[in-house]
Amino acid sequence: MKKNFELIYEGKAKKVFSHDHADKVIIEFKDDATAFNALKKSKFDGKGELNCQISSRIFELLGKNNIPTHFLGIKSEKTIIAQKIRIIPLEIVLRNTAYGSLCRQTTIKPGTPLEKPLIDIYLKNDELNDPLITKDRIELMKILESKDLELIIDLTLKVNKILKIFFENIQLKLVDFKLEFGYNAKNEILLADEISPDNCRLWDLKQKNDTIVSLDKDRFRNDLGGLIEAYGEINKRINDFMNSIK
Ligand code: UDP
């Protein structure tokens, strides 16, 4: 990164730098991996680059499908240019299949297909361990207006429709994913953050039997090994698919 770009924020998986244009930022994807609110940490050479490429392709696809996003373009192997936003401190999780915390907190069995997508909203707050939050509590905390919350939920459902089909095309099952949104300088709501195997659960549909093969961060969370190989496989399937439809 050149000296004239100032680091304005460093998160667990990304660094945000200033841009010559005040309404833009440069986002660098790091090789670091964290899980369980950063209680578990590691580094995987090449993860930043793979997530940058995967997330960029997905944001391009969503943009083409009229989802407003912060993404403006790829800058280098592991950096993008994005609109500067004020992040809304909510994590919007959409689930198509039961897994992870849904199964730890309810009696629903892992792998159960959900009749309709389930939206779980979490407060983005590390000190509180990102608790599950209700619409009434969001209103109480004045995090955002209810019409904006409705818009975010509507956008999340639209993203799911686009991505479910996209991933099925490349033989991946979109189990669940987490989105973040923010306001730009014009106070428009934009999809922000990243969409990558770090924040999506993707299961390989090329398996002949019913065994679950995770090609996502569960490889790290559950000590399965082969994280870079899994992310590389997703990147390859996306690139092959994009080239085949050119
Ligand atoms: N997720 C995320 N960041 C978080 C928590 C969850 O990106 O801080 C993603 C996770 O990768 C999965 C989905 O949100 O795709 C649902 O995660 P879940 O609530 O099941 O939590 P987990 O089992 O990962 O603790």
PDB file of C-alpha atoms and ligand atoms in Angstrom:
ATOM      1  CA  MET A   1       0.000   0.000   0.000  1.00  0.00           C
ATOM      2  CA  LYS A   2       1.422   3.412  -0.989  1.00  0.00           C
ATOM      3  CA  LYS A   3       2.255   5.889   1.792  1.00  0.00           C
ATOM      4  CA  ASN A   4      -0.330   8.503   0.809  1.00  0.00           C
ATOM      5  CA  PHE A   5      -3.211   6.205   1.721  1.00  0.00           C
ATOM      6  CA  GLU A   6      -3.972   6.509   5.404  1.00  0.00           C
ATOM      7  CA  LEU A   7      -5.230   3.519   7.392  1.00  0.00           C
ATOM      8  CA  ILE A   8      -8.587   4.625   8.781  1.00  0.00           C
ATOM      9  CA  TYR A   9      -9.872   1.348  10.205  1.00  0.00           C
ATOM     10  CA  GLU A  10      -8.562  -2.153  10.769  1.00  0.00           C
ATOM     11  CA  GLY A  11     -11.007  -4.990  11.363  1.00  0.00           C
ATOM     12  CA  LYS A  12     -10.514  -8.719  11.834  1.00  0.00           C
ATOM     13  CA  ALA A  13     -10.363  -9.564   8.131  1.00  0.00           C
ATOM     14  CA  LYS A  14      -9.971  -6.212   6.353  1.00  0.00           C
ATOM     15  CA  LYS A  15      -8.123  -2.895   6.460  1.00  0.00           C
ATOM     16  CA  VAL A  16      -9.778   0.295   5.222  1.00  0.00           C
ATOM     17  CA  PHE A  17      -7.609   3.069   3.753  1.00  0.00           C
ATOM     18  CA  SER A  18      -8.464   6.602   2.696  1.00  0.00           C
ATOM     19  CA  HIS A  19      -8.752   7.436  -1.020  1.00  0.00           C
ATOM     20  CA  ASP A  20      -7.898  10.665  -2.883  1.00  0.00           C
ATOM     21  CA  HIS A  21     -11.642  11.084  -3.319  1.00  0.00           C
ATOM     22  CA  ALA A  22     -13.283  11.776   0.084  1.00  0.00           C
ATOM     23  CA  ASP A  23     -16.370   9.648  -0.676  1.00  0.00           C
ATOM     24  CA  LYS A  24     -14.320   6.551  -1.534  1.00  0.00           C
ATOM     25  CA  VAL A  25     -12.146   4.094   0.402  1.00  0.00           C
ATOM     26  CA  ILE A  26      -9.657   1.355  -0.436  1.00  0.00           C
ATOM     27  CA  ILE A  27     -10.353  -1.956   1.274  1.00  0.00           C
ATOM     28  CA  GLU A  28      -7.612  -4.554   1.676  1.00  0.00           C
ATOM     29  CA  PHE A  29      -8.559  -8.170   2.373  1.00  0.00           C
ATOM     30  CA  LYS A  30      -6.260  -9.704   5.004  1.00  0.00           C
ATOM     31  CA  ASP A  31      -4.992 -13.270   5.280  1.00  0.00           C
ATOM     32  CA  ASP A  32      -6.122 -13.412   8.928  1.00  0.00           C
ATOM     33  CA  ALA A  33      -8.945 -15.716   9.942  1.00  0.00           C
ATOM     34  CA  THR A  34     -10.873 -15.427  13.191  1.00  0.00           C
ATOM     35  CA  ALA A  35     -13.774 -17.373  14.622  1.00  0.00           C
ATOM     36  CA  PHE A  36     -15.832 -17.412  17.821  1.00  0.00           C
ATOM     37  CA  ASN A  37     -15.537 -13.636  18.266  1.00  0.00           C
ATOM     38  CA  ALA A  38     -11.766 -13.795  17.623  1.00  0.00           C
ATOM     39  CA  LEU A  39     -11.129 -16.365  20.386  1.00  0.00           C
ATOM     40  CA  LYS A  40      -9.701 -18.538  17.609  1.00  0.00           C
ATOM     41  CA  LYS A  41      -7.192 -16.877  15.264  1.00  0.00           C
ATOM     42  CA  SER A  42      -4.973 -17.961  12.400  1.00  0.00           C
ATOM     43  CA  LYS A  43      -3.474 -16.775   9.127  1.00  0.00           C
ATOM     44  CA  PHE A  44      -3.795 -18.405   5.708  1.00  0.00           C
ATOM     45  CA  ASP A  45      -1.447 -17.237   2.951  1.00  0.00           C
ATOM     46  CA  GLY A  46      -3.545 -16.257  -0.048  1.00  0.00           C
ATOM     47  CA  LYS A  47      -6.922 -16.025   1.734  1.00  0.00           C
ATOM     48  CA  GLY A  48      -7.085 -12.230   1.354  1.00  0.00           C
ATOM     49  CA  GLU A  49      -6.494 -12.454  -2.376  1.00  0.00           C
ATOM     50  CA  LEU A  50      -9.039 -15.260  -2.872  1.00  0.00           C
ATOM     51  CA  ASN A  51     -11.742 -13.472  -0.850  1.00  0.00           C
ATOM     52  CA  CYS A  52     -11.068 -10.223  -2.694  1.00  0.00           C
ATOM     53  CA  GLN A  53     -11.523 -11.946  -6.059  1.00  0.00           C
ATOM     54  CA  ILE A  54     -14.580 -13.977  -4.974  1.00  0.00           C
ATOM     55  CA  SER A  55     -16.299 -11.055  -3.244  1.00  0.00           C
ATOM     56  CA  SER A  56     -15.631  -8.708  -6.182  1.00  0.00           C
ATOM     57  CA  ARG A  57     -17.215 -11.120  -8.698  1.00  0.00           C
ATOM     58  CA  ILE A  58     -20.253 -11.505  -6.432  1.00  0.00           C
ATOM     59  CA  PHE A  59     -20.664  -7.763  -5.881  1.00  0.00           C
ATOM     60  CA  GLU A  60     -20.427  -7.212  -9.657  1.00  0.00           C
ATOM     61  CA  LEU A  61     -23.159  -9.809 -10.151  1.00  0.00           C
ATOM     62  CA  LEU A  62     -25.380  -8.210  -7.504  1.00  0.00           C
ATOM     63  CA  GLY A  63     -24.810  -4.740  -8.981  1.00  0.00           C
ATOM     64  CA  LYS A  64     -25.904  -6.020 -12.393  1.00  0.00           C
ATOM     65  CA  ASN A  65     -29.047  -7.326 -10.695  1.00  0.00           C
ATOM     66  CA  ASN A  66     -29.919  -3.875  -9.279  1.00  0.00           C
ATOM     67  CA  ILE A  67     -28.712  -4.419  -5.722  1.00  0.00           C
ATOM     68  CA  PRO A  68     -27.132  -1.136  -4.551  1.00  0.00           C
ATOM     69  CA  THR A  69     -23.644  -1.924  -3.256  1.00  0.00           C
ATOM     70  CA  HIS A  70     -20.537  -0.075  -2.053  1.00  0.00           C
ATOM     71  CA  PHE A  71     -18.328  -1.876  -4.626  1.00  0.00           C
ATOM     72  CA  LEU A  72     -16.723   0.334  -7.275  1.00  0.00           C
ATOM     73  CA  GLY A  73     -13.994  -1.916  -8.659  1.00  0.00           C
ATOM     74  CA  ILE A  74     -10.936  -4.086  -8.081  1.00  0.00           C
ATOM     75  CA  LYS A  75      -7.729  -2.120  -7.433  1.00  0.00           C
ATOM     76  CA  SER A  76      -5.203  -4.951  -7.063  1.00  0.00           C
ATOM     77  CA  GLU A  77      -5.145  -8.682  -6.215  1.00  0.00           C
ATOM     78  CA  LYS A  78      -6.306  -8.035  -2.679  1.00  0.00           C
ATOM     79  CA  THR A  79      -7.724  -4.504  -2.687  1.00  0.00           C
ATOM     80  CA  ILE A  80     -10.951  -2.964  -3.931  1.00  0.00           C
ATOM     81  CA  ILE A  81     -12.260   0.573  -4.217  1.00  0.00           C
ATOM     82  CA  ALA A  82     -15.619   1.122  -2.528  1.00  0.00           C
ATOM     83  CA  GLN A  83     -17.949   3.947  -1.610  1.00  0.00           C
ATOM     84  CA  LYS A  84     -17.271   5.248   1.889  1.00  0.00           C
ATOM     85  CA  ILE A  85     -20.161   4.340   4.144  1.00  0.00           C
ATOM     86  CA  ARG A  86     -21.324   4.640   7.724  1.00  0.00           C
ATOM     87  CA  ILE A  87     -21.848   1.024   8.673  1.00  0.00           C
ATOM     88  CA  ILE A  88     -25.151   0.073  10.300  1.00  0.00           C
ATOM     89  CA  PRO A  89     -24.198  -1.968  13.397  1.00  0.00           C
ATOM     90  CA  LEU A  90     -26.320  -4.991  12.473  1.00  0.00           C
ATOM     91  CA  GLU A  91     -25.386  -8.368  10.979  1.00  0.00           C
ATOM     92  CA  ILE A  92     -28.177  -9.708   8.803  1.00  0.00           C
ATOM     93  CA  VAL A  93     -27.984 -13.490   8.550  1.00  0.00           C
ATOM     94  CA  LEU A  94     -30.158 -15.343   6.061  1.00  0.00           C
ATOM     95  CA  ARG A  95     -30.521 -19.112   6.366  1.00  0.00           C
ATOM     96  CA  ASN A  96     -31.815 -21.555   3.728  1.00  0.00           C
ATOM     97  CA  THR A  97     -30.700 -24.667   5.621  1.00  0.00           C
ATOM     98  CA  ALA A  98     -30.347 -25.081   9.388  1.00  0.00           C
ATOM     99  CA  TYR A  99     -26.766 -25.143  10.659  1.00  0.00           C
ATOM    100  CA  GLY A 100     -24.408 -23.448  13.116  1.00  0.00           C
ATOM    101  CA  SER A 101     -25.906 -21.257  15.838  1.00  0.00           C
ATOM    102  CA  LEU A 102     -29.503 -21.955  14.747  1.00  0.00           C
ATOM    103  CA  CYS A 103     -28.981 -25.609  15.680  1.00  0.00           C
ATOM    104  CA  ARG A 104     -27.080 -24.794  18.866  1.00  0.00           C
ATOM    105  CA  GLN A 105     -29.871 -22.468  20.061  1.00  0.00           C
ATOM    106  CA  THR A 106     -32.945 -24.455  18.985  1.00  0.00           C
ATOM    107  CA  THR A 107     -33.950 -28.104  18.616  1.00  0.00           C
ATOM    108  CA  ILE A 108     -33.740 -27.932  14.800  1.00  0.00           C
ATOM    109  CA  LYS A 109     -31.401 -30.590  13.417  1.00  0.00           C
ATOM    110  CA  PRO A 110     -28.353 -29.580  11.328  1.00  0.00           C
ATOM    111  CA  GLY A 111     -29.016 -29.866   7.612  1.00  0.00           C
ATOM    112  CA  THR A 112     -32.793 -29.367   7.858  1.00  0.00           C
ATOM    113  CA  PRO A 113     -34.005 -27.460   4.764  1.00  0.00           C
ATOM    114  CA  LEU A 114     -36.033 -24.403   5.804  1.00  0.00           C
ATOM    115  CA  GLU A 115     -39.445 -23.965   4.151  1.00  0.00           C
ATOM    116  CA  LYS A 116     -38.740 -20.258   3.647  1.00  0.00           C
ATOM    117  CA  PRO A 117     -35.559 -18.257   4.223  1.00  0.00           C
ATOM    118  CA  LEU A 118     -35.050 -17.358   7.877  1.00  0.00           C
ATOM    119  CA  ILE A 119     -33.628 -13.937   8.701  1.00  0.00           C
ATOM    120  CA  ASP A 120     -31.750 -13.593  12.007  1.00  0.00           C
ATOM    121  CA  ILE A 121     -30.455 -10.163  12.968  1.00  0.00           C
ATOM    122  CA  TYR A 122     -27.492  -9.717  15.319  1.00  0.00           C
ATOM    123  CA  LEU A 123     -26.189  -6.560  16.988  1.00  0.00           C
ATOM    124  CA  LYS A 124     -22.654  -5.909  15.709  1.00  0.00           C
ATOM    125  CA  ASN A 125     -20.912  -5.482  19.029  1.00  0.00           C
ATOM    126  CA  ASP A 126     -17.828  -7.521  19.961  1.00  0.00           C
ATOM    127  CA  GLU A 127     -18.042  -6.645  23.676  1.00  0.00           C
ATOM    128  CA  LEU A 128     -21.564  -8.087  23.815  1.00  0.00           C
ATOM    129  CA  ASN A 129     -20.550 -11.027  21.587  1.00  0.00           C
ATOM    130  CA  ASP A 130     -22.901 -10.001  18.710  1.00  0.00           C
ATOM    131  CA  PRO A 131     -26.213 -10.963  20.396  1.00  0.00           C
ATOM    132  CA  LEU A 132     -29.338 -11.962  18.455  1.00  0.00           C
ATOM    133  CA  ILE A 133     -31.574  -8.873  18.460  1.00  0.00           C
ATOM    134  CA  THR A 134     -35.290  -8.235  17.874  1.00  0.00           C
ATOM    135  CA  LYS A 135     -36.955  -5.594  15.660  1.00  0.00           C
ATOM    136  CA  ASP A 136     -38.388  -3.947  18.782  1.00  0.00           C
ATOM    137  CA  ARG A 137     -34.950  -3.709  20.388  1.00  0.00           C
ATOM    138  CA  ILE A 138     -33.527  -2.222  17.165  1.00  0.00           C
ATOM    139  CA  GLU A 139     -36.278   0.414  17.313  1.00  0.00           C
ATOM    140  CA  LEU A 140     -35.666   0.975  21.025  1.00  0.00           C
ATOM    141  CA  MET A 141     -31.951   1.538  20.406  1.00  0.00           C
ATOM    142  CA  LYS A 142     -32.789   3.856  17.462  1.00  0.00           C
ATOM    143  CA  ILE A 143     -30.255   2.038  15.282  1.00  0.00           C
ATOM    144  CA  LEU A 144     -32.262   2.797  12.153  1.00  0.00           C
ATOM    145  CA  GLU A 145     -35.779   3.689  11.062  1.00  0.00           C
ATOM    146  CA  SER A 146     -38.194   0.809  10.595  1.00  0.00           C
ATOM    147  CA  LYS A 147     -38.599   1.608   6.866  1.00  0.00           C
ATOM    148  CA  ASP A 148     -34.822   1.235   6.458  1.00  0.00           C
ATOM    149  CA  LEU A 149     -34.869  -2.054   8.349  1.00  0.00           C
ATOM    150  CA  GLU A 150     -37.616  -3.277   6.018  1.00  0.00           C
ATOM    151  CA  LEU A 151     -35.512  -2.186   3.030  1.00  0.00           C
ATOM    152  CA  ILE A 152     -32.470  -4.078   4.324  1.00  0.00           C
ATOM    153  CA  ILE A 153     -34.524  -7.227   4.899  1.00  0.00           C
ATOM    154  CA  ASP A 154     -36.037  -6.916   1.412  1.00  0.00           C
ATOM    155  CA  LEU A 155     -32.555  -6.482  -0.125  1.00  0.00           C
ATOM    156  CA  THR A 156     -31.259  -9.512   1.818  1.00  0.00           C
ATOM    157  CA  LEU A 157     -34.092 -11.677   0.442  1.00  0.00           C
ATOM    158  CA  LYS A 158     -33.307 -10.426  -3.098  1.00  0.00           C
ATOM    159  CA  VAL A 159     -29.590 -11.161  -2.637  1.00  0.00           C
ATOM    160  CA  ASN A 160     -30.527 -14.676  -1.535  1.00  0.00           C
ATOM    161  CA  LYS A 161     -32.611 -15.293  -4.668  1.00  0.00           C
ATOM    162  CA  ILE A 162     -29.738 -14.162  -6.913  1.00  0.00           C
ATOM    163  CA  LEU A 163     -26.979 -15.990  -5.045  1.00  0.00           C
ATOM    164  CA  LYS A 164     -28.860 -19.263  -4.497  1.00  0.00           C
ATOM    165  CA  ILE A 165     -29.275 -19.684  -8.260  1.00  0.00           C
ATOM    166  CA  PHE A 166     -25.747 -18.463  -8.974  1.00  0.00           C
ATOM    167  CA  PHE A 167     -24.162 -20.939  -6.548  1.00  0.00           C
ATOM    168  CA  GLU A 168     -26.382 -23.804  -7.753  1.00  0.00           C
ATOM    169  CA  ASN A 169     -24.977 -23.178 -11.246  1.00  0.00           C
ATOM    170  CA  ILE A 170     -21.523 -23.921  -9.880  1.00  0.00           C
ATOM    171  CA  GLN A 171     -22.692 -26.900  -7.817  1.00  0.00           C
ATOM    172  CA  LEU A 172     -22.654 -25.200  -4.445  1.00  0.00           C
ATOM    173  CA  LYS A 173     -25.454 -25.102  -1.902  1.00  0.00           C
ATOM    174  CA  LEU A 174     -25.902 -21.703  -0.246  1.00  0.00           C
ATOM    175  CA  VAL A 175     -26.716 -22.777   3.320  1.00  0.00           C
ATOM    176  CA  ASP A 176     -26.563 -19.354   4.981  1.00  0.00           C
ATOM    177  CA  PHE A 177     -24.756 -16.025   4.786  1.00  0.00           C
ATOM    178  CA  LYS A 178     -24.226 -12.763   6.658  1.00  0.00           C
ATOM    179  CA  LEU A 179     -24.646  -9.296   5.163  1.00  0.00           C
ATOM    180  CA  GLU A 180     -23.806  -5.807   6.386  1.00  0.00           C
ATOM    181  CA  PHE A 181     -25.247  -2.530   5.121  1.00  0.00           C
ATOM    182  CA  GLY A 182     -24.330   1.136   5.443  1.00  0.00           C
ATOM    183  CA  TYR A 183     -25.289   4.673   4.408  1.00  0.00           C
ATOM    184  CA  ASN A 184     -23.241   6.543   1.797  1.00  0.00           C
ATOM    185  CA  ALA A 185     -22.698  10.339   1.628  1.00  0.00           C
ATOM    186  CA  LYS A 186     -26.129  10.719  -0.020  1.00  0.00           C
ATOM    187  CA  ASN A 187     -27.736   8.690   2.810  1.00  0.00           C
ATOM    188  CA  GLU A 188     -28.536   5.841   0.449  1.00  0.00           C
ATOM    189  CA  ILE A 189     -28.491   2.320   1.865  1.00  0.00           C
ATOM    190  CA  LEU A 190     -25.833   0.151   0.259  1.00  0.00           C
ATOM    191  CA  LEU A 191     -24.803  -3.465   0.685  1.00  0.00           C
ATOM    192  CA  ALA A 192     -21.263  -3.326   2.103  1.00  0.00           C
ATOM    193  CA  ASP A 193     -18.566  -5.532   3.681  1.00  0.00           C
ATOM    194  CA  GLU A 194     -17.790  -8.693   1.677  1.00  0.00           C
ATOM    195  CA  ILE A 195     -19.488 -11.835   0.388  1.00  0.00           C
ATOM    196  CA  SER A 196     -17.033 -14.700   0.483  1.00  0.00           C
ATOM    197  CA  PRO A 197     -16.585 -18.141   2.053  1.00  0.00           C
ATOM    198  CA  ASP A 198     -15.691 -16.237   5.247  1.00  0.00           C
ATOM    199  CA  ASN A 199     -19.316 -15.179   5.694  1.00  0.00           C
ATOM    200  CA  CYS A 200     -21.296 -17.717   3.625  1.00  0.00           C
ATOM    201  CA  ARG A 201     -21.758 -21.419   4.243  1.00  0.00           C
ATOM    202  CA  LEU A 202     -21.278 -23.236   0.938  1.00  0.00           C
ATOM    203  CA  TRP A 203     -21.628 -27.009   0.631  1.00  0.00           C
ATOM    204  CA  ASP A 204     -20.289 -28.968  -2.321  1.00  0.00           C
ATOM    205  CA  LEU A 205     -23.125 -30.389  -4.443  1.00  0.00           C
ATOM    206  CA  LYS A 206     -20.664 -32.504  -6.448  1.00  0.00           C
ATOM    207  CA  GLN A 207     -20.720 -35.065  -3.590  1.00  0.00           C
ATOM    208  CA  LYS A 208     -22.551 -38.244  -4.622  1.00  0.00           C
ATOM    209  CA  ASN A 209     -23.786 -39.181  -1.120  1.00  0.00           C
ATOM    210  CA  ASP A 210     -25.292 -36.978   1.590  1.00  0.00           C
ATOM    211  CA  THR A 211     -22.034 -36.133   3.366  1.00  0.00           C
ATOM    212  CA  ILE A 212     -21.606 -32.451   4.051  1.00  0.00           C
ATOM    213  CA  VAL A 213     -18.452 -31.053   2.457  1.00  0.00           C
ATOM    214  CA  SER A 214     -17.993 -27.457   3.600  1.00  0.00           C
ATOM    215  CA  LEU A 215     -16.083 -25.185   1.235  1.00  0.00           C
ATOM    216  CA  ASP A 216     -16.149 -22.227   3.648  1.00  0.00           C
ATOM    217  CA  LYS A 217     -14.854 -20.934   6.981  1.00  0.00           C
ATOM    218  CA  ASP A 218     -16.251 -23.987   8.789  1.00  0.00           C
ATOM    219  CA  ARG A 219     -13.029 -25.662   7.589  1.00  0.00           C
ATOM    220  CA  PHE A 220     -11.245 -23.354  10.042  1.00  0.00           C
ATOM    221  CA  ARG A 221     -13.965 -23.192  12.737  1.00  0.00           C
ATOM    222  CA  ASN A 222     -14.183 -26.993  12.914  1.00  0.00           C
ATOM    223  CA  ASP A 223     -10.482 -27.772  12.242  1.00  0.00           C
ATOM    224  CA  LEU A 224     -11.247 -29.599   8.989  1.00  0.00           C
ATOM    225  CA  GLY A 225      -8.086 -28.372   7.186  1.00  0.00           C
ATOM    226  CA  GLY A 226      -7.851 -27.457   3.504  1.00  0.00           C
ATOM    227  CA  LEU A 227      -9.232 -23.926   3.807  1.00  0.00           C
ATOM    228  CA  ILE A 228      -7.168 -22.417   1.000  1.00  0.00           C
ATOM    229  CA  GLU A 229      -7.936 -25.375  -1.267  1.00  0.00           C
ATOM    230  CA  ALA A 230     -11.677 -24.920  -0.583  1.00  0.00           C
ATOM    231  CA  TYR A 231     -11.619 -21.152  -1.233  1.00  0.00           C
ATOM    232  CA  GLY A 232      -9.483 -21.770  -4.338  1.00  0.00           C
ATOM    233  CA  GLU A 233     -12.048 -24.263  -5.601  1.00  0.00           C
ATOM    234  CA  ILE A 234     -14.851 -21.708  -5.188  1.00  0.00           C
ATOM    235  CA  ASN A 235     -12.812 -19.039  -6.964  1.00  0.00           C
ATOM    236  CA  LYS A 236     -12.072 -21.466  -9.814  1.00  0.00           C
ATOM    237  CA  ARG A 237     -15.726 -22.491 -10.205  1.00  0.00           C
ATOM    238  CA  ILE A 238     -16.800 -18.819 -10.267  1.00  0.00           C
ATOM    239  CA  ASN A 239     -14.166 -17.892 -12.866  1.00  0.00           C
ATOM    240  CA  ASP A 240     -14.907 -20.933 -15.053  1.00  0.00           C
ATOM    241  CA  PHE A 241     -18.632 -20.113 -14.928  1.00  0.00           C
ATOM    242  CA  MET A 242     -18.133 -16.410 -15.697  1.00  0.00           C
ATOM    243  CA  ASN A 243     -15.865 -17.292 -18.646  1.00  0.00           C
ATOM    244  CA  SER A 244     -18.390 -19.830 -19.963  1.00  0.00           C
ATOM    245  CA  ILE A 245     -21.202 -17.225 -20.159  1.00  0.00           C
ATOM    246  CA  LYS A 246     -19.075 -14.420 -21.698  1.00  0.00           C
TER     247      LYS A 246
HETATM  248  N1  UDP B   1     -21.351 -15.203  10.182  1.00  0.00           N
HETATM  249  C1  UDP B   1     -20.429 -14.214   9.898  1.00  0.00           C
HETATM  250  N2  UDP B   1     -19.934 -13.472  10.950  1.00  0.00           N
HETATM  251  C2  UDP B   1     -20.320 -13.659  12.230  1.00  0.00           C
HETATM  252  C3  UDP B   1     -21.259 -14.681  12.496  1.00  0.00           C
HETATM  253  C4  UDP B   1     -21.751 -15.428  11.458  1.00  0.00           C
HETATM  254  O1  UDP B   1     -20.061 -13.983   8.756  1.00  0.00           O
HETATM  255  O2  UDP B   1     -19.844 -12.932  13.120  1.00  0.00           O
HETATM  256  C5  UDP B   1     -21.894 -16.004   9.067  1.00  0.00           C
HETATM  257  C6  UDP B   1     -21.389 -17.429   9.083  1.00  0.00           C
HETATM  258  O3  UDP B   1     -20.251 -17.577   8.271  1.00  0.00           O
HETATM  259  C7  UDP B   1     -22.561 -18.186   8.518  1.00  0.00           C
HETATM  260  C8  UDP B   1     -23.784 -17.356   8.916  1.00  0.00           C
HETATM  261  O4  UDP B   1     -23.292 -16.069   9.225  1.00  0.00           O
HETATM  262  O5  UDP B   1     -22.472 -18.194   7.098  1.00  0.00           O
HETATM  263  C9  UDP B   1     -24.534 -17.926  10.093  1.00  0.00           C
HETATM  264  O6  UDP B   1     -23.648 -18.115  11.164  1.00  0.00           O
HETATM  265  P1  UDP B   1     -24.198 -18.728  12.549  1.00  0.00           P
HETATM  266  O7  UDP B   1     -25.135 -17.756  13.177  1.00  0.00           O
HETATM  267  O8  UDP B   1     -24.717 -20.095  12.315  1.00  0.00           O
HETATM  268  O9  UDP B   1     -22.958 -18.731  13.520  1.00  0.00           O
HETATM  269  P2  UDP B   1     -21.738 -19.744  13.730  1.00  0.00           P
HETATM  270  O10 UDP B   1     -22.234 -21.134  13.667  1.00  0.00           O
HETATM  271  O11 UDP B   1     -20.796 -19.394  12.616  1.00  0.00           O
HETATM  272  O12 UDP B   1     -21.215 -19.350  15.079  1.00  0.00           O
END
